[in-house]
Structures are given as structure tokens and as C-alpha cells.
mmCIF file of C-alpha atoms in Angstrom:
data_model
loop_
_atom_site.group_PDB
_atom_site.id
_atom_site.type_symbol
_atom_site.label_atom_id
_atom_site.label_comp_id
_atom_site.label_asym_id
_atom_site.label_seq_id
_atom_site.Cartn_x
_atom_site.Cartn_y
_atom_site.Cartn_z
ATOM 1 C CA UNK A 544 60.421 22.259 -0.068
ATOM 2 C CA UNK A 545 58.950 19.227 -1.590
ATOM 3 C CA UNK A 546 62.052 16.977 -0.293
ATOM 4 C CA UNK A 547 60.504 15.528 3.207
ATOM 5 C CA UNK A 548 63.810 15.625 4.816
ATOM 6 C CA UNK A 549 64.179 19.167 3.676
ATOM 7 C CA UNK A 550 60.659 20.372 5.251
ATOM 8 C CA UNK A 551 61.839 18.260 8.506
ATOM 9 C CA UNK A 552 64.516 20.197 9.319
ATOM 10 C CA UNK A 553 62.686 23.588 8.141
ATOM 11 C CA UNK A 554 60.149 22.688 10.564
ATOM 12 C CA UNK A 555 62.184 21.421 13.417
ATOM 13 C CA UNK A 556 65.293 23.647 13.272
ATOM 14 C CA UNK A 557 64.528 26.427 10.684
ATOM 15 C CA UNK A 558 61.527 27.753 12.186
ATOM 16 C CA UNK A 559 62.763 27.727 15.948
ATOM 17 C CA UNK A 560 65.632 29.756 14.509
ATOM 18 C CA UNK A 561 63.736 32.159 13.046
ATOM 19 C CA UNK A 562 61.916 32.589 16.221
ATOM 20 C CA UNK A 563 64.659 32.866 17.921
ATOM 21 C CA UNK A 564 66.046 35.759 15.712
ATOM 22 C CA UNK A 565 62.469 37.626 15.844
ATOM 23 C CA UNK A 566 63.016 37.642 19.764
ATOM 24 C CA UNK A 567 66.767 38.599 19.548
ATOM 25 C CA UNK A 568 65.425 41.620 17.608
ATOM 26 C CA UNK A 569 62.157 42.810 19.198
ATOM 27 C CA UNK A 570 63.161 42.088 22.832
ATOM 28 C CA UNK A 571 66.981 41.921 23.224
ATOM 29 C CA UNK A 572 67.959 44.959 20.833
ATOM 30 C CA UNK A 573 64.661 46.951 22.403
ATOM 31 C CA UNK A 574 63.546 48.160 25.670
ATOM 32 C CA UNK A 575 59.959 46.135 25.102
ATOM 33 C CA UNK A 576 61.100 43.681 28.178
ATOM 34 C CA UNK A 577 61.388 46.881 30.649
ATOM 35 C CA UNK A 578 58.220 48.112 29.148
ATOM 36 C CA UNK A 579 56.570 45.244 30.036
ATOM 37 C CA UNK A 580 57.763 44.818 33.432
ATOM 38 C CA UNK A 581 57.161 48.911 34.401
ATOM 39 C CA UNK A 582 53.349 47.820 33.890
ATOM 40 C CA UNK A 583 53.203 45.411 36.291
ATOM 41 C CA UNK A 584 55.144 47.434 38.715
ATOM 42 C CA UNK A 585 54.284 49.441 41.516
ATOM 43 C CA UNK A 586 56.495 52.812 41.672
ATOM 44 C CA UNK A 587 54.881 53.821 45.207
ATOM 45 C CA UNK A 588 55.258 50.753 47.103
ATOM 46 C CA UNK A 589 58.432 49.517 44.894
ATOM 47 C CA UNK A 590 57.352 45.810 44.454
ATOM 48 C CA UNK A 591 55.499 44.252 41.726
ATOM 49 C CA UNK A 592 52.096 43.550 42.284
ATOM 50 C CA UNK A 593 52.361 39.920 43.077
ATOM 51 C CA UNK A 594 55.795 39.572 44.603
ATOM 52 C CA UNK A 595 54.961 38.797 47.875
ATOM 53 C CA UNK A 596 51.592 37.224 47.246
ATOM 54 C CA UNK A 597 52.253 33.717 49.041
ATOM 55 C CA UNK A 598 49.104 31.788 47.820
ATOM 56 C CA UNK A 599 50.113 32.813 44.108
ATOM 57 C CA UNK A 600 53.630 32.070 44.865
ATOM 58 C CA UNK A 601 52.794 28.452 46.198
ATOM 59 C CA UNK A 602 50.306 27.678 43.538
ATOM 60 C CA UNK A 603 52.359 29.037 40.539
ATOM 61 C CA UNK A 604 55.700 28.003 41.567
ATOM 62 C CA UNK A 605 56.290 25.613 44.220
ATOM 63 C CA UNK A 606 52.779 22.823 43.342
ATOM 64 C CA UNK A 607 53.118 23.738 39.707
ATOM 65 C CA UNK A 608 56.898 21.862 39.809
ATOM 66 C CA UNK A 609 55.032 18.662 40.337
ATOM 67 C CA UNK A 610 53.986 18.171 36.908
ATOM 68 C CA UNK A 611 57.503 18.001 35.535
ATOM 69 C CA UNK A 612 59.016 16.474 38.266
ATOM 70 C CA UNK A 613 56.733 13.605 38.855
ATOM 71 C CA UNK A 614 57.017 12.958 34.918
ATOM 72 C CA UNK A 615 60.911 12.878 35.366
ATOM 73 C CA UNK A 616 60.798 10.757 38.252
ATOM 74 C CA UNK A 617 58.274 8.623 37.062
ATOM 75 C CA UNK A 618 60.493 8.000 33.699
ATOM 76 C CA UNK A 619 63.499 7.093 36.027
ATOM 77 C CA UNK A 620 61.535 4.734 37.563
ATOM 78 C CA UNK A 621 59.869 3.084 34.283
ATOM 79 C CA UNK A 622 63.550 3.105 32.972
ATOM 80 C CA UNK A 623 64.566 0.997 35.702
ATOM 81 C CA UNK A 624 61.984 -1.383 35.950
ATOM 82 C CA UNK A 625 62.294 -2.147 32.326
ATOM 83 C CA UNK A 626 65.473 -4.157 32.883
ATOM 84 C CA UNK A 627 63.787 -6.475 35.442
ATOM 85 C CA UNK A 628 61.495 -8.254 33.164
ATOM 86 C CA UNK A 629 63.778 -9.898 30.993
ATOM 87 C CA UNK A 630 66.010 -11.140 33.994
ATOM 88 C CA UNK A 631 63.341 -13.821 34.879
ATOM 89 C CA UNK A 632 63.727 -17.072 33.380
ATOM 90 C CA UNK A 633 60.497 -19.097 32.503
ATOM 91 C CA UNK A 634 62.433 -22.170 33.473
ATOM 92 C CA UNK A 635 64.023 -21.128 36.821
ATOM 93 C CA UNK A 636 61.360 -18.577 38.122
ATOM 94 C CA UNK A 637 58.108 -20.504 37.627
ATOM 95 C CA UNK A 638 56.574 -19.332 41.191
ATOM 96 C CA UNK A 639 57.744 -15.587 40.642
ATOM 97 C CA UNK A 640 56.124 -15.107 37.520
ATOM 98 C CA UNK A 641 53.125 -16.791 38.202
ATOM 99 C CA UNK A 642 52.679 -14.206 41.684
ATOM 100 C CA UNK A 643 53.636 -11.212 39.047
ATOM 101 C CA UNK A 644 51.099 -12.273 36.498
ATOM 102 C CA UNK A 645 48.510 -12.673 39.448
ATOM 103 C CA UNK A 646 49.368 -9.584 41.131
ATOM 104 C CA UNK A 647 49.859 -7.402 37.465
ATOM 105 C CA UNK A 648 52.774 -6.691 37.924
ATOM 106 C CA UNK A 649 54.077 -8.751 35.292
ATOM 107 C CA UNK A 650 52.004 -6.277 33.041
ATOM 108 C CA UNK A 651 53.493 -3.221 34.262
ATOM 109 C CA UNK A 652 57.153 -4.584 33.667
ATOM 110 C CA UNK A 653 56.004 -6.061 30.281
ATOM 111 C CA UNK A 654 55.103 -2.308 29.923
ATOM 112 C CA UNK A 655 58.274 -0.827 30.957
ATOM 113 C CA UNK A 656 60.375 -3.265 29.002
ATOM 114 C CA UNK A 657 58.579 -2.620 25.660
ATOM 115 C CA UNK A 658 58.908 0.947 26.277
ATOM 116 C CA UNK A 659 62.171 1.269 27.641
ATOM 117 C CA UNK A 660 63.600 3.506 24.584
ATOM 118 C CA UNK A 661 60.910 5.976 25.470
ATOM 119 C CA UNK A 662 61.520 6.086 29.213
ATOM 120 C CA UNK A 663 65.309 6.426 28.394
ATOM 121 C CA UNK A 664 64.226 9.163 26.207
ATOM 122 C CA UNK A 665 62.599 11.107 28.820
ATOM 123 C CA UNK A 666 65.211 10.535 31.138
ATOM 124 C CA UNK A 667 68.385 11.851 28.799
ATOM 125 C CA UNK A 668 65.931 14.765 27.598
ATOM 126 C CA UNK A 669 65.043 16.202 30.797
ATOM 127 C CA UNK A 670 68.819 15.386 31.770
ATOM 128 C CA UNK A 671 70.434 17.403 28.952
ATOM 129 C CA UNK A 672 67.750 19.976 28.812
ATOM 130 C CA UNK A 673 68.252 20.905 32.717
ATOM 131 C CA UNK A 674 71.795 20.517 31.888
ATOM 132 C CA UNK A 675 71.603 23.240 28.560
ATOM 133 C CA UNK A 676 69.609 25.636 30.661
ATOM 134 C CA UNK A 677 71.937 25.571 33.940
ATOM 135 C CA UNK A 678 74.940 26.278 31.426
ATOM 136 C CA UNK A 679 73.223 29.394 29.891
ATOM 137 C CA UNK A 680 72.210 30.700 33.318
ATOM 138 C CA UNK A 681 75.952 30.491 34.609
ATOM 139 C CA UNK A 682 77.614 31.545 31.629
ATOM 140 C CA UNK A 683 75.310 34.657 30.991
ATOM 141 C CA UNK A 684 75.166 35.641 34.706
ATOM 142 C CA UNK A 685 72.087 37.513 34.075
ATOM 143 C CA UNK A 686 70.180 39.300 37.354
ATOM 144 C CA UNK A 687 66.296 39.128 37.579
ATOM 145 C CA UNK A 688 64.463 42.449 37.231
ATOM 146 C CA UNK A 689 64.197 42.632 41.026
ATOM 147 C CA UNK A 690 67.737 42.558 41.550
ATOM 148 C CA UNK A 691 68.551 45.355 39.208
ATOM 149 C CA UNK A 692 68.755 49.242 39.733
ATOM 150 C CA UNK A 693 65.422 49.330 37.778
ATOM 151 C CA UNK A 694 63.400 47.885 40.475
ATOM 152 C CA UNK A 695 65.289 48.764 43.552
ATOM 153 C CA UNK A 696 68.111 46.134 43.370
ATOM 154 C CA UNK A 697 71.882 46.739 43.137
ATOM 155 C CA UNK A 698 72.646 45.167 39.747
ATOM 156 C CA UNK A 699 72.953 46.130 36.395
ATOM 157 C CA UNK A 700 70.785 45.348 34.184
ATOM 158 C CA UNK A 701 72.195 43.693 30.989
ATOM 159 C CA UNK A 702 71.211 41.748 27.965
ATOM 160 C CA UNK A 703 72.764 37.875 27.780
ATOM 161 C CA UNK A 704 74.779 38.451 24.688
ATOM 162 C CA UNK A 705 76.663 41.218 26.475
ATOM 163 C CA UNK A 706 77.518 39.024 29.341
ATOM 164 C CA UNK A 707 78.467 35.328 27.726
ATOM 165 C CA UNK A 708 81.257 33.583 28.289
ATOM 166 C CA UNK A 709 81.621 30.019 26.381
ATOM 167 C CA UNK A 710 83.828 28.453 28.950
ATOM 168 C CA UNK A 711 83.855 30.013 32.090
ATOM 169 C CA UNK A 712 81.002 30.927 34.369
ATOM 170 C CA UNK A 713 80.203 34.810 33.737
ATOM 171 C CA UNK A 714 79.252 35.877 37.656
ATOM 172 C CA UNK A 715 76.554 35.088 40.237
ATOM 173 C CA UNK A 716 73.315 36.073 38.045
ATOM 174 C CA UNK A 717 71.057 33.248 37.167
ATOM 175 C CA UNK A 718 68.089 34.632 35.507
ATOM 176 C CA UNK A 719 68.426 33.770 32.058
ATOM 177 C CA UNK A 720 66.853 31.831 30.447
ATOM 178 C CA UNK A 721 63.491 31.238 32.654
ATOM 179 C CA UNK A 722 64.251 28.481 34.924
ATOM 180 C CA UNK A 723 60.571 27.782 36.056
ATOM 181 C CA UNK A 724 59.333 28.400 32.507
ATOM 182 C CA UNK A 725 61.807 25.777 31.054
ATOM 183 C CA UNK A 726 60.297 23.135 33.840
ATOM 184 C CA UNK A 727 56.951 23.310 31.898
ATOM 185 C CA UNK A 728 58.632 23.451 28.494
ATOM 186 C CA UNK A 729 60.609 20.179 29.441
ATOM 187 C CA UNK A 730 57.111 18.189 28.691
ATOM 188 C CA UNK A 731 58.225 18.965 25.034
ATOM 189 C CA UNK A 732 59.751 15.427 25.212
ATOM 190 C CA UNK A 733 56.641 13.659 25.434
ATOM 191 C CA UNK A 734 55.468 15.459 22.126
ATOM 192 C CA UNK A 735 58.168 13.631 20.545
ATOM 193 C CA UNK A 736 57.412 10.249 22.239
ATOM 194 C CA UNK A 737 53.948 10.932 20.542
ATOM 195 C CA UNK A 738 55.643 11.619 17.261
ATOM 196 C CA UNK A 739 57.026 8.154 17.693
ATOM 197 C CA UNK A 740 53.989 6.460 17.886
ATOM 198 C CA UNK A 741 51.994 8.813 15.618
ATOM 199 C CA UNK A 742 49.530 9.517 18.138
ATOM 200 C CA UNK A 743 46.928 11.758 16.439
ATOM 201 C CA UNK A 744 46.541 13.966 19.246
ATOM 202 C CA UNK A 745 50.703 14.818 19.418
ATOM 203 C CA UNK A 746 49.821 18.446 18.074
ATOM 204 C CA UNK A 747 47.418 19.246 20.777
ATOM 205 C CA UNK A 748 50.146 17.649 23.350
ATOM 206 C CA UNK A 749 52.869 19.924 21.780
ATOM 207 C CA UNK A 750 50.614 23.086 22.124
ATOM 208 C CA UNK A 751 49.342 22.140 25.372
ATOM 209 C CA UNK A 752 53.130 21.944 26.400
ATOM 210 C CA UNK A 753 53.658 25.035 25.062
ATOM 211 C CA UNK A 754 51.348 26.721 26.885
ATOM 212 C CA UNK A 755 52.354 25.271 30.149
ATOM 213 C CA UNK A 756 55.791 26.540 29.425
ATOM 214 C CA UNK A 757 54.310 30.027 28.665
ATOM 215 C CA UNK A 758 51.854 30.272 31.900
ATOM 216 C CA UNK A 759 55.054 28.896 33.929
ATOM 217 C CA UNK A 760 57.218 31.533 32.579
ATOM 218 C CA UNK A 761 54.647 34.391 33.071
ATOM 219 C CA UNK A 762 53.751 34.108 36.411
ATOM 220 C CA UNK A 763 57.601 34.720 37.355
ATOM 221 C CA UNK A 764 57.158 37.967 35.110
ATOM 222 C CA UNK A 765 54.000 38.966 36.751
ATOM 223 C CA UNK A 766 56.214 38.424 40.300
ATOM 224 C CA UNK A 767 59.308 40.297 38.693
ATOM 225 C CA UNK A 768 61.733 37.423 38.582
ATOM 226 C CA UNK A 769 61.893 37.463 35.108
ATOM 227 C CA UNK A 770 61.323 39.474 32.032
ATOM 228 C CA UNK A 771 59.485 38.302 29.235
ATOM 229 C CA UNK A 772 61.740 37.290 26.721
ATOM 230 C CA UNK A 773 63.552 34.995 29.493
ATOM 231 C CA UNK A 774 60.393 32.314 28.671
ATOM 232 C CA UNK A 775 60.411 32.783 25.243
ATOM 233 C CA UNK A 776 64.444 32.165 25.445
ATOM 234 C CA UNK A 777 63.837 29.091 27.288
ATOM 235 C CA UNK A 778 61.283 27.593 25.284
ATOM 236 C CA UNK A 779 63.590 27.556 22.217
ATOM 237 C CA UNK A 780 66.534 26.137 24.107
ATOM 238 C CA UNK A 781 64.520 23.475 25.572
ATOM 239 C CA UNK A 782 63.040 22.792 21.869
ATOM 240 C CA UNK A 783 66.445 22.238 20.478
ATOM 241 C CA UNK A 784 67.665 20.130 23.531
ATOM 242 C CA UNK A 785 64.543 17.858 23.353
ATOM 243 C CA UNK A 786 64.531 17.624 19.415
ATOM 244 C CA UNK A 787 68.028 16.571 18.943
ATOM 245 C CA UNK A 788 68.059 14.159 21.925
ATOM 246 C CA UNK A 789 64.687 12.671 20.009
ATOM 247 C CA UNK A 790 66.972 12.508 16.835
ATOM 248 C CA UNK A 791 69.513 10.748 18.549
ATOM 249 C CA UNK A 792 66.996 8.236 19.962
ATOM 250 C CA UNK A 793 64.490 7.687 17.178
ATOM 251 C CA UNK A 794 65.774 9.190 14.183
ATOM 252 C CA UNK A 795 64.664 11.610 11.839
ATOM 253 C CA UNK A 796 62.496 8.865 9.536
ATOM 254 C CA UNK A 797 60.478 7.927 12.407
ATOM 255 C CA UNK A 798 59.554 11.422 13.808
ATOM 256 C CA UNK A 799 58.926 12.522 10.030
ATOM 257 C CA UNK A 800 56.340 9.951 9.620
ATOM 258 C CA UNK A 801 52.540 11.649 9.390
ATOM 259 C CA UNK A 802 49.966 11.318 12.558
ATOM 260 C CA UNK A 803 47.351 9.178 12.112
ATOM 261 C CA UNK A 804 44.010 10.204 11.449
ATOM 262 C CA UNK A 805 40.768 9.519 13.378
ATOM 263 C CA UNK A 806 39.918 6.474 11.306
ATOM 264 C CA UNK A 807 43.264 4.710 11.198
ATOM 265 C CA UNK A 808 44.344 1.994 12.738
ATOM 266 C CA UNK A 809 47.001 2.137 15.523
ATOM 267 C CA UNK A 810 50.727 1.712 14.580
ATOM 268 C CA UNK A 811 52.908 0.393 17.012
ATOM 269 C CA UNK A 812 56.441 2.161 17.286
ATOM 270 C CA UNK A 813 58.317 -0.906 15.931
ATOM 271 C CA UNK A 814 56.392 -1.317 13.226
ATOM 272 C CA UNK A 815 56.701 2.531 12.134
ATOM 273 C CA UNK A 816 60.139 2.449 12.590
ATOM 274 C CA UNK A 817 60.193 -0.521 9.879
ATOM 275 C CA UNK A 818 57.872 1.514 7.500
ATOM 276 C CA UNK A 819 60.624 4.129 7.772
ATOM 277 C CA UNK A 820 63.432 2.425 7.259
ATOM 278 C CA UNK A 821 62.186 1.005 3.920
#
């Protein structure tokens, strides 16, 4: 336990695995999901309380996508721009460089170049996370609550492990894990960028991201489009996707460094990596 390497993997892999096992036992092996959804279902009108509320749908589903979508798009733009500044030659492009300096565009290009690895990490993390979520959606083929016979639908309710297929699509269902929740949880990638720079507010960013994913997922539960466990499973899968991507980009010795305190001087990422390598 005193070994920093063991502690790092215990926290980042062991703890999520324990939570996954807990979710499996508490939700997948019981009827707790159904019990929660029953509380939100109006048996008289055969609808969930917020199923047809357009304003709620717009705010919590459509508009909420702006946060992860714009973050991903900004990361792509930053990654592309990061390759531009090194293309300018101080001798051949004197006038262009002077123009970029006057318009402050040079500052942006230098920033993107300096943080190229971070932008690329965000792009890859978002892409890998999306791929993992889509893989499990198609290879478990679980239907949403309102699509099942429990709530007026035509499909049988099944658990994901009952219908899992490793190498082929299991059917047309696309409800497990929670896709909307995973959109919020993809912002976990920002936490690993913060860890790289030992930002003292990294843990606060982690908690905010987890809360965002929970809010995204819970709103869909209220509308009957997901069971509660779908949100938790989305969080587990996104965590592993983002964590292993961060491990590949930054390495354990950088990510395990302690965060700076309020009085400590800023430590650039390059210096943090150098310290970790020694």
C-alpha cells in the first residue's frame, strides 16, 4: 500500500472495479432499477412524469450537449492549429509573423503548439470513449424502459450481461450504457489534463465532471429513457477509457504526482515530466 505505483493503480483501477462490482450486485442482480423507474411512472396515463415535457427535453437533452460538443470541437481546432506555428520560418515569413504578432494570433498559435499533446489527448479520449460506448450499446442491445413491456412498450426487459455478444451486434437496442450520461462523463478527460499540470483544483474539476454526468443521466431516467444503473455504468466505462488514454499520453509517473497546494509555485508540465522521470 505504501508503494506509490501500487497506490496509483489501486485508486484508478481497483476502486472503479469495486464500484462496478457494487453496481452489478446492487442493480443488475436485483429489481432496484425497476423500483426506481416505477416511482417516476404514471400508471394511469402510461407515461413517465417528464416524458413529454418539451422544455425539460430541450434544456436537459438538446442544449446540454453543447458542453461536451464544444469542448471536443475546441480540442480538434486546437490540435490542428498546433501544427501551424512551427511551419513559419523566422527568415522567410518575417512579414507574416509580424502580422500575426500584431493581431495576437501568434499568441494563440504558440499556446496551441505548446499544448499540442493536451489537445490531441482530448481528441483521442473523446473519440475512444465514444467508440467504447457505442460498442457496448450495439453488443448488448438493451432497450430503454419506455420500449419495454413494463412501461407500455413491446420489447422484453433484459440485463446487459444476458444479451452481451463480443464479436457481433446483439440486436437493435441501444440503451445500455447511458449515452447522454457518457456525454457528460467524457469531460473527465479534462481532469487528466489538470493532473498533468498538477493543478490544485484538479479534484474539484473531477467532482464537477462526475456531477455533470450524473445530472445528464438522471434527467433521462426521469423521462423513462434509461434505468438508473445505465448512468453508473456509463461513468465506469468512460473512466476506464479516459484513464487508459491518459496513461498512454502522459504516463503514470506524471499522473501520480501530487497536486500543488495553494502556496506552491506553478510547475510546467515539461518540468513535471522531468521530475517524474528522475
